[in-house]
Tab-separated table of C-alpha atoms in Angstrom:
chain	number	residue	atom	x	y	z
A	942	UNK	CA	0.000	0.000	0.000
A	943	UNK	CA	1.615	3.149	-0.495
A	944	UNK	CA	2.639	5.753	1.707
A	945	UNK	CA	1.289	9.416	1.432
A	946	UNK	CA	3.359	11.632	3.673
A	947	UNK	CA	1.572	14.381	6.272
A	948	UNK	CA	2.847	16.545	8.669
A	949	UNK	CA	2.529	17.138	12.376
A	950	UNK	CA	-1.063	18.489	12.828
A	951	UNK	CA	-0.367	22.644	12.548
A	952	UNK	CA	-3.541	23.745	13.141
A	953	UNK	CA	-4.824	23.133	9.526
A	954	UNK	CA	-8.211	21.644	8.213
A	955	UNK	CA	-8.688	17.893	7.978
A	956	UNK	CA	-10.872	17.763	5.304
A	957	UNK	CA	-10.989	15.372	2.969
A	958	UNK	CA	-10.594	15.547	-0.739
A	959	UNK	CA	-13.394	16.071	-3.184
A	960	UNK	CA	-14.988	12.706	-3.966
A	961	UNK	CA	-14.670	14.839	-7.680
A	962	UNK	CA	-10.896	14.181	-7.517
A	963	UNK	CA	-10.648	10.790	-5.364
A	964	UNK	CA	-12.781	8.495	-5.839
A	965	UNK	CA	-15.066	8.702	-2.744
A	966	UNK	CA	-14.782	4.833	-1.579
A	967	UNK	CA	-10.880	5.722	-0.982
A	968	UNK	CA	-11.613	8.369	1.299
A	969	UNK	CA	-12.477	6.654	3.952
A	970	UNK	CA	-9.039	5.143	4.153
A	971	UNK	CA	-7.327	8.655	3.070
A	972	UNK	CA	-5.603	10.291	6.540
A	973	UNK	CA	-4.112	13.313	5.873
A	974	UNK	CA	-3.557	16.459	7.796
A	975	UNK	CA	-2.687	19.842	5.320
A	976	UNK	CA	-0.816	23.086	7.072
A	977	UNK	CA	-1.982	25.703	5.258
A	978	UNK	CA	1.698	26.931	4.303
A	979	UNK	CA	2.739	23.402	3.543
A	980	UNK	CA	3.212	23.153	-0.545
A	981	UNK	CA	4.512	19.529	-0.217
A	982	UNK	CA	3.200	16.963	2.896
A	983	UNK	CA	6.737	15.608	2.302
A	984	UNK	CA	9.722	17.347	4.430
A	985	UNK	CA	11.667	19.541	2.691
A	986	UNK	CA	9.194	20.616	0.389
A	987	UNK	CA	8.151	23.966	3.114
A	988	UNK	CA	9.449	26.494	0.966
A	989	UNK	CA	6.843	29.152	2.724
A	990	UNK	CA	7.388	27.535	6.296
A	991	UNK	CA	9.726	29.170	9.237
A	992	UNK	CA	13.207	27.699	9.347
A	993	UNK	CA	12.350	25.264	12.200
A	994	UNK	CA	9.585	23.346	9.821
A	995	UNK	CA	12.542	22.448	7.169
A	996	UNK	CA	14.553	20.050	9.234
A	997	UNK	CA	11.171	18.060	10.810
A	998	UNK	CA	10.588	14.464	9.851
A	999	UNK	CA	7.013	13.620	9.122
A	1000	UNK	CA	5.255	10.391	9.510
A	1001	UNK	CA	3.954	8.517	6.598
A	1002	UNK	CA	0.183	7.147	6.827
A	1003	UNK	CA	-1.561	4.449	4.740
A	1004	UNK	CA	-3.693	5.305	1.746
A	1005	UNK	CA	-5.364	3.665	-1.205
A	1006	UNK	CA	-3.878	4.605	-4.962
A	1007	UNK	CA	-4.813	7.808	-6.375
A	1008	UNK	CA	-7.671	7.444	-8.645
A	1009	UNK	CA	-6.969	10.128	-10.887
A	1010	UNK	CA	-10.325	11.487	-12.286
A	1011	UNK	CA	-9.857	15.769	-11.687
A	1012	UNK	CA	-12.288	18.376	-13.225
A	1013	UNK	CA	-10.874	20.343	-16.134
A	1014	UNK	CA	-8.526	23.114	-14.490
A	1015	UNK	CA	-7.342	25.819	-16.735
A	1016	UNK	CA	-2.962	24.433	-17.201
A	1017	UNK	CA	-1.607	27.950	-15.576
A	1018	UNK	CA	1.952	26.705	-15.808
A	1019	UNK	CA	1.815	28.134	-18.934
A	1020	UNK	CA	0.899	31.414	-17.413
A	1021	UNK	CA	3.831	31.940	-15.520
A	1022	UNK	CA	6.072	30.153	-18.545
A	1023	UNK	CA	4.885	33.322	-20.409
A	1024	UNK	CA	5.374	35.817	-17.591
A	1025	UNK	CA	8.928	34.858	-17.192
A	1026	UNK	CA	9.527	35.506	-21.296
A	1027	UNK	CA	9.073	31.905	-22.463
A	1028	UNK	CA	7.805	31.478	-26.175
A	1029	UNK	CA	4.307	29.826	-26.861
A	1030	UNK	CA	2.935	27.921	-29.450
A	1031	UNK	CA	-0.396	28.443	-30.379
A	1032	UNK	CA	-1.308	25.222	-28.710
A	1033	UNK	CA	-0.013	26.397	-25.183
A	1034	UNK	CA	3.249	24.501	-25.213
A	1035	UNK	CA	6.417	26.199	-24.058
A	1036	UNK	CA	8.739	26.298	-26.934
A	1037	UNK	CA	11.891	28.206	-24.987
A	1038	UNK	CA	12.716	30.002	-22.060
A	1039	UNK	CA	15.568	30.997	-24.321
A	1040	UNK	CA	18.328	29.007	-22.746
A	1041	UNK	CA	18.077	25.779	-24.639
A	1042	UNK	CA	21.921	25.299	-24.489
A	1043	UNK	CA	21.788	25.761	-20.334
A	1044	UNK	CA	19.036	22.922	-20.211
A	1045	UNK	CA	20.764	20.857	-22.363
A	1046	UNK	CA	23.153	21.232	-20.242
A	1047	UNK	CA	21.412	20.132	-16.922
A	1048	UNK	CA	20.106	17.674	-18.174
A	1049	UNK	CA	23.381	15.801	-19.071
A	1050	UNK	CA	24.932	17.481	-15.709
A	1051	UNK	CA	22.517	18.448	-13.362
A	1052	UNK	CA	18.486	18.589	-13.755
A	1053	UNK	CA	16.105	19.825	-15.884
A	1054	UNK	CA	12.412	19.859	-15.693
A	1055	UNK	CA	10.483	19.935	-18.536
A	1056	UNK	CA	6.799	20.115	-19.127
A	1057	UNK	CA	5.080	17.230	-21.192
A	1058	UNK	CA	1.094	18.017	-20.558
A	1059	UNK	CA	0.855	17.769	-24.046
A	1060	UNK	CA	1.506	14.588	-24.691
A	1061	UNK	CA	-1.219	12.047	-24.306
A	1062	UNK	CA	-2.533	10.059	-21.260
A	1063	UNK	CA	-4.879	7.211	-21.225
A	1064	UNK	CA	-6.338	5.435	-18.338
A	1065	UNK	CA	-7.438	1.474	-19.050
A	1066	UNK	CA	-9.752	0.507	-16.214
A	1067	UNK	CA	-12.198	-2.616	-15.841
A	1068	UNK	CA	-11.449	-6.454	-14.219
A	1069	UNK	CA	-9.776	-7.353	-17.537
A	1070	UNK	CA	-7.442	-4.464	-18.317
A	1071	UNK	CA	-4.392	-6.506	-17.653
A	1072	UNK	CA	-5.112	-9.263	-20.146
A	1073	UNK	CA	-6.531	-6.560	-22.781
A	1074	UNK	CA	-3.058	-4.738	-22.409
A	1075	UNK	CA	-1.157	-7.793	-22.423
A	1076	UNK	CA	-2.397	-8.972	-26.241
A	1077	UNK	CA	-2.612	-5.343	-27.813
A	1078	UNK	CA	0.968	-4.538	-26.787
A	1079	UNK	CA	4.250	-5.726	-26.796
A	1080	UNK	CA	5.361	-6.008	-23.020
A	1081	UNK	CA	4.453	-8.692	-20.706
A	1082	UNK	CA	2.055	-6.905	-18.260
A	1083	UNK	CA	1.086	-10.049	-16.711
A	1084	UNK	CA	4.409	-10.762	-14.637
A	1085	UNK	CA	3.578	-6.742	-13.525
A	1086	UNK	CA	2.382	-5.473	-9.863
A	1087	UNK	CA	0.756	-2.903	-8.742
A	1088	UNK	CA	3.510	0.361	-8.522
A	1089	UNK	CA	5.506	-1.175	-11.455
A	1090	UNK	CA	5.782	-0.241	-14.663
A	1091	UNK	CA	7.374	-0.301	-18.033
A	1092	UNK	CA	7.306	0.608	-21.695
A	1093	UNK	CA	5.149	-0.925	-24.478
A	1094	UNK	CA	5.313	-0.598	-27.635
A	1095	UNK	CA	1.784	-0.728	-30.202
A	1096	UNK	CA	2.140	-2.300	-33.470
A	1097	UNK	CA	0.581	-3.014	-36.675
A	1098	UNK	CA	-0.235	-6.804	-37.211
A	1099	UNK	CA	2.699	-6.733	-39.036
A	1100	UNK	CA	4.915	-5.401	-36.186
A	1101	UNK	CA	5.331	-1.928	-38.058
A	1102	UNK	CA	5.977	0.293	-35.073
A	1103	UNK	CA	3.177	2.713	-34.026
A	1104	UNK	CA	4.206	4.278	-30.564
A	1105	UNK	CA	6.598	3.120	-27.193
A	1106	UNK	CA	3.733	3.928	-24.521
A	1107	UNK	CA	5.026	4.312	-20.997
A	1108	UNK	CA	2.871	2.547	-18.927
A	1109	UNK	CA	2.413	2.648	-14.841
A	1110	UNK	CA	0.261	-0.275	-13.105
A	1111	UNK	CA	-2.049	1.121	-10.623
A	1112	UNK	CA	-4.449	-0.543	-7.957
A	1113	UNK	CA	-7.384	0.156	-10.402
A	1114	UNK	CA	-6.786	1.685	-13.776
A	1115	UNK	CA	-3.577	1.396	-15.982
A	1116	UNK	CA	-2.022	4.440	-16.947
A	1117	UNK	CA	-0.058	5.486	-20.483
A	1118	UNK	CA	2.070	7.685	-21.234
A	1119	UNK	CA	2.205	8.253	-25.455
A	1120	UNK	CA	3.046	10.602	-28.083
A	1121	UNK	CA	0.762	13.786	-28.840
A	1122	UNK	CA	0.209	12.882	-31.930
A	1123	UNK	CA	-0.755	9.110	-31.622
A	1124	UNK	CA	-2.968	9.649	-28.608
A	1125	UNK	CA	-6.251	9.814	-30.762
A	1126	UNK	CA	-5.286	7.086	-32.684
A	1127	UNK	CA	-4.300	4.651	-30.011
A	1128	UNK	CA	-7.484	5.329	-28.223
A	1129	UNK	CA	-9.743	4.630	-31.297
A	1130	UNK	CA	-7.735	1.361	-31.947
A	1131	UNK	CA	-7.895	-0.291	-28.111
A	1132	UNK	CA	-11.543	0.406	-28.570
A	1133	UNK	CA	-12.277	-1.271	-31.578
A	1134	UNK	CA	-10.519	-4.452	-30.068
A	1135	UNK	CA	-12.782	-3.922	-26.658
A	1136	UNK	CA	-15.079	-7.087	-27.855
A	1137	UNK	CA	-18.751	-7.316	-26.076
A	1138	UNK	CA	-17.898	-9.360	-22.863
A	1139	UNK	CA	-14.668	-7.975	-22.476
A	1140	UNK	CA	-14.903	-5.663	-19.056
A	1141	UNK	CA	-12.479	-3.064	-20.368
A	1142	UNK	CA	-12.781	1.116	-20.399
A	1143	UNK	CA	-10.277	3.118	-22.107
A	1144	UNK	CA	-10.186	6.807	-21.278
A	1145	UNK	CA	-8.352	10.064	-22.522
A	1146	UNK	CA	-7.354	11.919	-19.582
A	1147	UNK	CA	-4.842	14.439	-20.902
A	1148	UNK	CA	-6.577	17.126	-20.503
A	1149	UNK	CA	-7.621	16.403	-17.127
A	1150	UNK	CA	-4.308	15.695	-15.940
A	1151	UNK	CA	-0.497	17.597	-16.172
A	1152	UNK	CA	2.751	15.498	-16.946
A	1153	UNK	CA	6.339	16.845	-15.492
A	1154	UNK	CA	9.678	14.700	-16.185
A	1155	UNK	CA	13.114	15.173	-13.930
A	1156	UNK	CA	15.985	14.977	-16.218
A	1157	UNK	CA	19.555	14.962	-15.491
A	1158	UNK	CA	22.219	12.873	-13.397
A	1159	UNK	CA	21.303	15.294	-9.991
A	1160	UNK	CA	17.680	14.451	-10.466
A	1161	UNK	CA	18.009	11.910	-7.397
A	1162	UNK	CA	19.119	14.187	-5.179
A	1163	UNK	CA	16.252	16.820	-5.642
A	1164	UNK	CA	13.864	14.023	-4.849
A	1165	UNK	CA	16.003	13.426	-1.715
A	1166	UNK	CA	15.729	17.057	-0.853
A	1167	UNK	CA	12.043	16.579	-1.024
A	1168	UNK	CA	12.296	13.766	0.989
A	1169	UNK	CA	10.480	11.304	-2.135
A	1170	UNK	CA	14.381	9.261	-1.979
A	1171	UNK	CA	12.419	6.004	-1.203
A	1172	UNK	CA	11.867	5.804	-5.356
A	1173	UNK	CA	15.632	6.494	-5.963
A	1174	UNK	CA	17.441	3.284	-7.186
A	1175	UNK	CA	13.781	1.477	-7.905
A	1176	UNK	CA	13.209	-0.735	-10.998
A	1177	UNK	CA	12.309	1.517	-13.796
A	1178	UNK	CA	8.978	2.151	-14.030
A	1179	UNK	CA	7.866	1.706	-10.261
A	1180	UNK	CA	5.937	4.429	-8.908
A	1181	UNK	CA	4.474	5.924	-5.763
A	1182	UNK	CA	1.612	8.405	-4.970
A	1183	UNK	CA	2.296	11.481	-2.498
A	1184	UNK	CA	-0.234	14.577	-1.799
A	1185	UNK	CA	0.613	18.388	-2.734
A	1186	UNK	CA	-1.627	21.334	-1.093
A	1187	UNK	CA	-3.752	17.539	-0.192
A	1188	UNK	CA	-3.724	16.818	-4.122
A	1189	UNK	CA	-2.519	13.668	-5.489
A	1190	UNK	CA	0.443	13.477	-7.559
A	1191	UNK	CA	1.950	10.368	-9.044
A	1192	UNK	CA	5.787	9.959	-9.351
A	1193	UNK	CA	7.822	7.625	-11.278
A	1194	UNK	CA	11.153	6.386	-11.970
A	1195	UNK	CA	12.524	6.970	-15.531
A	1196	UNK	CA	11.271	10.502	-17.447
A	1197	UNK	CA	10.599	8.475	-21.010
A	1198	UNK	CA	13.636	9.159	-23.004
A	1199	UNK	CA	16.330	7.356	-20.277
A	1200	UNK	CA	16.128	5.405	-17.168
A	1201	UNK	CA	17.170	7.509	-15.054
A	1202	UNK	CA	15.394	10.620	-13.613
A	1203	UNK	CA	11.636	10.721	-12.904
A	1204	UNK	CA	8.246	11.641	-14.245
A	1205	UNK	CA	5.246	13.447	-12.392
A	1206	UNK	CA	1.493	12.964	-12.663
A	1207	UNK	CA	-0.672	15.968	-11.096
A	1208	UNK	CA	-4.338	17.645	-11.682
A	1209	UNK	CA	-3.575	20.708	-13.715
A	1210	UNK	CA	-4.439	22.307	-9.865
A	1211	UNK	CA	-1.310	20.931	-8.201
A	1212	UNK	CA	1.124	21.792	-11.412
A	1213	UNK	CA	2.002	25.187	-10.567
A	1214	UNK	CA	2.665	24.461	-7.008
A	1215	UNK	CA	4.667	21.481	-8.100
A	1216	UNK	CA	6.352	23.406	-10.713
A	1217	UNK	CA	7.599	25.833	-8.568
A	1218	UNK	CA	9.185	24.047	-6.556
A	1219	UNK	CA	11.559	21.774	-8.385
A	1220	UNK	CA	12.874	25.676	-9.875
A	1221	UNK	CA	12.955	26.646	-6.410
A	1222	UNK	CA	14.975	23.291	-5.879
A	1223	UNK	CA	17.734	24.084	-8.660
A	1224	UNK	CA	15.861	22.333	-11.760
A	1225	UNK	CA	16.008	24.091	-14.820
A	1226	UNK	CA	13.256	24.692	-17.020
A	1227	UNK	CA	13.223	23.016	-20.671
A	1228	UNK	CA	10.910	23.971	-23.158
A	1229	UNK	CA	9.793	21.789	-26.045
A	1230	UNK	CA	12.375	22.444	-28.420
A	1231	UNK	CA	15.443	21.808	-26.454
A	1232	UNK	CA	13.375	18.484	-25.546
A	1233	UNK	CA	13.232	17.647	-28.880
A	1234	UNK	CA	16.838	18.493	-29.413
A	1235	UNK	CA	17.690	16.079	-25.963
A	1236	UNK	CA	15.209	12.987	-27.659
A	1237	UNK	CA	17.570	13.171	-30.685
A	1238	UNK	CA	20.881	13.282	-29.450
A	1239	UNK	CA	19.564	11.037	-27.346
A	1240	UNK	CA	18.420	8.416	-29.754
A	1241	UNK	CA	14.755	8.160	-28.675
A	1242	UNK	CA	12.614	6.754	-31.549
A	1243	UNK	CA	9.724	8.832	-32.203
A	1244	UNK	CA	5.963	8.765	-34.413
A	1245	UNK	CA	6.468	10.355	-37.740
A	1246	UNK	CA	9.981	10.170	-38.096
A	1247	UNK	CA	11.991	6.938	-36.427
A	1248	UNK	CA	8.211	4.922	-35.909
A	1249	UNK	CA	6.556	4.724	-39.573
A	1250	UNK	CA	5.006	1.697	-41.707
A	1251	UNK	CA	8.147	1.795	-43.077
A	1252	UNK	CA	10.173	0.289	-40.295
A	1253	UNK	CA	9.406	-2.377	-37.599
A	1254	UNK	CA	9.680	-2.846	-33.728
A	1255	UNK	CA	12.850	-4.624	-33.698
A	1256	UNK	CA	14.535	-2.396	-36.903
A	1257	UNK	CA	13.913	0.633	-34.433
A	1258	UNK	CA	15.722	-1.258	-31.499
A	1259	UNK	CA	13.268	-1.283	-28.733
A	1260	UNK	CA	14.239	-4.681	-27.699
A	1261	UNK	CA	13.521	-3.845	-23.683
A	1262	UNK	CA	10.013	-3.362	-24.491
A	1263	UNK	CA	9.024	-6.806	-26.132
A	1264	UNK	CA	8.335	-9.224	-24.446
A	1265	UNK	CA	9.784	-12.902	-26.135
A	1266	UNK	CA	8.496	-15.536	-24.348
A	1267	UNK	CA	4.434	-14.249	-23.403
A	1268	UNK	CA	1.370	-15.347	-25.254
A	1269	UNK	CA	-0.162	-14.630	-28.596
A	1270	UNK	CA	-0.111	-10.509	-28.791
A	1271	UNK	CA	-0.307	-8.594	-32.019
A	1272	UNK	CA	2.516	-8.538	-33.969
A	1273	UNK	CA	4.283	-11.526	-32.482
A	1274	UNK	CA	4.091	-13.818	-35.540
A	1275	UNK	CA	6.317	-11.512	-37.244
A	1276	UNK	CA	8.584	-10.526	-33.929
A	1277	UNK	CA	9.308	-13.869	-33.861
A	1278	UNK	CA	9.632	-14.665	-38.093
A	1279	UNK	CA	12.395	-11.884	-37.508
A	1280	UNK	CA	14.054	-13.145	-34.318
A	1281	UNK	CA	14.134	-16.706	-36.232
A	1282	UNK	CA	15.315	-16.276	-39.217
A	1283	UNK	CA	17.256	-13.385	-38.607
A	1284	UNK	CA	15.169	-10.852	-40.573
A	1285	UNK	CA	16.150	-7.521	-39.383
A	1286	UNK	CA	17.691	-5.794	-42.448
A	1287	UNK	CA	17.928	-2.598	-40.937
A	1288	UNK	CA	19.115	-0.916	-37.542
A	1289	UNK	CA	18.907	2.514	-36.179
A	1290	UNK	CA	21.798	4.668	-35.657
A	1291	UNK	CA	23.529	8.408	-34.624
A	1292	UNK	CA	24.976	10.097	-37.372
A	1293	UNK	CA	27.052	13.664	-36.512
A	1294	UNK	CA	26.710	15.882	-39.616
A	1295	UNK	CA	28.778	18.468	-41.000
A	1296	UNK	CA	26.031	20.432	-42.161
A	1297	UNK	CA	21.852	20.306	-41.200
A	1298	UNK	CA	20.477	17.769	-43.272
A	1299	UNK	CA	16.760	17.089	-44.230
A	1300	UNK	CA	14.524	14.098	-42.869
A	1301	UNK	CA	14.346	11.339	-45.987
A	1302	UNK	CA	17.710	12.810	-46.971
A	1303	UNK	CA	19.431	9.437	-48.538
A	1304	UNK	CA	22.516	7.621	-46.830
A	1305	UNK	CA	24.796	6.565	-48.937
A	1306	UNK	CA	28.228	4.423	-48.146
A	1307	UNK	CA	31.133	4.469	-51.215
A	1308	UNK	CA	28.095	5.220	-53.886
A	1309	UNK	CA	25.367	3.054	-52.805
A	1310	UNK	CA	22.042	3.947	-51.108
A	1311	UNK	CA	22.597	2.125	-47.496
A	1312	UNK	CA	19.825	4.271	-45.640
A	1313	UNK	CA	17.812	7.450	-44.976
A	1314	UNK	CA	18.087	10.178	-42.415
A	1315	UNK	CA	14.792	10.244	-40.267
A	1316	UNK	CA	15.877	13.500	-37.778
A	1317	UNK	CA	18.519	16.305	-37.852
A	1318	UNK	CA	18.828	18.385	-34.938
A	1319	UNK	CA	21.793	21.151	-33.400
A	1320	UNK	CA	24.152	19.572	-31.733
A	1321	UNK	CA	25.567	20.564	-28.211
A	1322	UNK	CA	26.443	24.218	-27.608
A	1323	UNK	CA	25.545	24.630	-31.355
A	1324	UNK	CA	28.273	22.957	-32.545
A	1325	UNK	CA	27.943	21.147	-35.515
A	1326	UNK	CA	24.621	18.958	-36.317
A	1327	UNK	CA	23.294	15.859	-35.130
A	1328	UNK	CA	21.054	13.058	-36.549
A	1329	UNK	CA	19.039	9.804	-36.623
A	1330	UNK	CA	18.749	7.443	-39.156
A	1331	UNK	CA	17.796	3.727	-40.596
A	1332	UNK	CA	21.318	1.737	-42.470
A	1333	UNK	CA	21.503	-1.234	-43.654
A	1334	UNK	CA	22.513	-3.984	-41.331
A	1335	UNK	CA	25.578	-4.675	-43.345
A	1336	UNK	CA	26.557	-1.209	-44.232
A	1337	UNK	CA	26.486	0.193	-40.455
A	1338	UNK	CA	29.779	-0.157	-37.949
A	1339	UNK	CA	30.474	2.760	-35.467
A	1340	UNK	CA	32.410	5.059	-36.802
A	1341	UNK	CA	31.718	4.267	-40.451
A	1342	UNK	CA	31.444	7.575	-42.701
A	1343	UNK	CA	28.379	7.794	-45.063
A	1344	UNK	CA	27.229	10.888	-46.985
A	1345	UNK	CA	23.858	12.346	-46.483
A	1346	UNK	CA	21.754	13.677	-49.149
A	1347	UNK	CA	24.079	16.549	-51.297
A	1348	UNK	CA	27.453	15.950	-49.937
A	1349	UNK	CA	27.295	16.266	-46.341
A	1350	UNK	CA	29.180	14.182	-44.659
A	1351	UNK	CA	28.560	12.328	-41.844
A	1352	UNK	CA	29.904	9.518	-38.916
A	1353	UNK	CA	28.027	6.602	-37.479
A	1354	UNK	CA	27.829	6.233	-33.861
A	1355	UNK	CA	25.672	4.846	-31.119
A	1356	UNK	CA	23.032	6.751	-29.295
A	1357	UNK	CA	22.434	6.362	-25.720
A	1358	UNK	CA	18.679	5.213	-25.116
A	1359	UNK	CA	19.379	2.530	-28.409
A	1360	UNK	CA	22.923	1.452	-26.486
A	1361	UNK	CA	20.725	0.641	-23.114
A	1362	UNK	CA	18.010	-2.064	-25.466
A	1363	UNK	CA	19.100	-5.335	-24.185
A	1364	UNK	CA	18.787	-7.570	-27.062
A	1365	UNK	CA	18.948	-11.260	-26.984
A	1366	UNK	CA	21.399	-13.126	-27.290
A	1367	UNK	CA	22.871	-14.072	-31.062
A	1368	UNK	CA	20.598	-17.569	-32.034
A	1369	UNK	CA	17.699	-16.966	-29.673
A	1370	UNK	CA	14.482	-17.705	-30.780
A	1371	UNK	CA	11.198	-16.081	-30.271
């Protein structure tokens, strides 16, 4: 059961949530006691209290799993994004604070925070949700518990990759994490395989929820400042619920492009607070474009670009999210054709540029086509240009140089969240 931190009664109210926000059979098993200065119920999270609050150690009491079902809030992180000079899109998400470099920066030295609202969240509910999950995706969610997790990845009957989904197991509902732009499409699919006895709900609950992810090698010690330094070190994936102002907010280990760091699951009513307090704790803020930039040069496959028709699952590398040995799921005929027969003709790989190159740019190695260039980004500090593309299998060694589209020139090398895939072994079989 996890633990939801309060402090010493300070004279506060000891009211409970709105059954609008918790479902109301949990509150009955919900103790909590809220100071009004307390931003956090964690220690260290006081930034309003006197000096004598910061250094008390708080008790944790018993509570039921968040059900996360919170009435549309107007996002305001945005709001004070744009009062401190950020750029907007017309969307509402933060482009820049203008210091893409800096975050960059922390978040291969220090920490970064960066907000992902935008991208999508759905909640699968009902008595057979874990079964449902476990043949529409590629990860084994049977062997999972409640507070684990891990990443899944939707395919095409053909195992043409769709979108990795990051995926938390909760007492009552399973949450995922996906892409903005396959949200819609993923929720239309998983509900035209919900078949008439099948006790499954699927849900879209972006909008009613915000999404947060620690980045950097510091991120740890942040959480241990906020006294959350029980999830440090945890399996990726495992995740525990806390309350903020008395709101729930889910945190996990892992921020979606790496392993390490964290990612955050609030109402749109606890983001500010939350917000403000990793800056207040030394995190620095990254806006969308210096996240793209970091997914990149990070190697991250993503919709549109690395995750097409064109390519499958095990071309793209995402060997930690497939699962070899479960049941029939979609797509495993030809996961394990490939795995057989040794059918993957193609692999994914870093390329650093001389020059910015454009997306379907060919790669080509002494003459011959070997590839194509699926994302071209800045490189660190704005030196020199960095990319991600598909090579033949027999063409690609690290270090190999290949010529992108008109001349530029350009060096294969591995890419961080690709070099972490643990593949199997050479002759295993599906």
């Amino acid at each position: 059961m996890a633990a939801i931190w309060a402090p010493p009664p300070c004279g506060a109210s000891t009211s409970s949530p709105s059954p609008s926000f918790i479902h109301s059979r949990m509150i009955s098993s919900l103790t909590r006691v809220i100071s009004p200065p307390c931003v956090f119920s964690p220690e260290g999270l006081l930034r309003s209290q006197p000096k004598s609050w910061r250094n008390r150690r708080f008790s944790s009491v018993a509570a039921a799993p968040f059900d996360f079902s919170p009435p549309p809030i107007d996002h305001d992180v945005v709001d004070t994004a744009v009062v401190a000079g950020a750029k907007v899109s017309e969307d509402g998400i933060v482009e820049t604070y203008d210091n893409d470099d800096e975050a960059l920066y922390a978040a291969d030295n220090g920490v970064a925070v960066v907000d992902l609202s935008h991208y999508g969240r759905i909640r699968v509910r009902g008595e057979d949700r874990v079964p449902f999950l476990h043949n529409q995706s590629t990860a084994n969610f049977e062997c999972l518990r409640e507070g684990q997790g891990c990443d899944t990845v939707f395919v095409s009957p053909t195992a043409r990759t769709i979108d990795i989904a990051h995926a938390w197991v909760m007492r009552n509902a399973i949450t995922l994490v996906v892409s903005p732009v396959t949200c819609k499409n993923i929720v239309e699919t998983l509900n035209k395989y919900i078949f008439f006895a099948d006790k499954v709900e699927i849900q879209d609950i972006t909008k009613q929820t915000s999404f947060f992810v620690l980045l950097g090698s510091k991120s740890s010690q942040i959480m241990e400042d906020l006294n959350l330094g029980d999830l440090a070190g945890q399996p990726y994936g495992s995740h525990k619920h806390y309350s903020v102002n008395g709101m729930p907010v889910t945190i996990g280990v892992g921020n979606l492009i790496s392993e390490e760091g964290f990612s955050m699951l609030m109402s749109p009513a606890a983001a500010s607070s939350v917000w403000d307090i990793l800056l207040s704790r030394g995190a620095t803020p990254m806006g969308s474009n210096a996240w793209e930039r970091l997914r990149i040069l990070r190697g991250r496959p993503a919709p549109g670009k690395e995750l097409t028709k064109e390519f499958n699952v095990l071309e793209a590398g995402l060997w930690n999210s497939i699962s070899l040995d479960k049941g029939c799921y979609k797509g495993q005929e030809t996961i394990s054709r490939l795995i057989t027969y040794d059918g993957i003709k193609q692999s994914l790989w870093g390329l650093y540029l001389s020059a910015p190159a454009e997306p379907e740019s060919p790669i080509t190695l002494d003459g011959k086509k070997v590839g194509k260039l699926t994302s071209c980004t800045l490189g660190r500090k704005e030196s020199g240009y960095f990319g991600l593309g598909y090579i033949k299998r027999q063409a690609a060694s690290e270090g190999s140089n290949v010529v992108v589209g008109d001349g530029i020139t350009g060096k294969l090398v591995k890419v961080p969240f690709l070099a972490n895939q643990r593949p199997p072994p050479p002759g295993s079989s599906a």
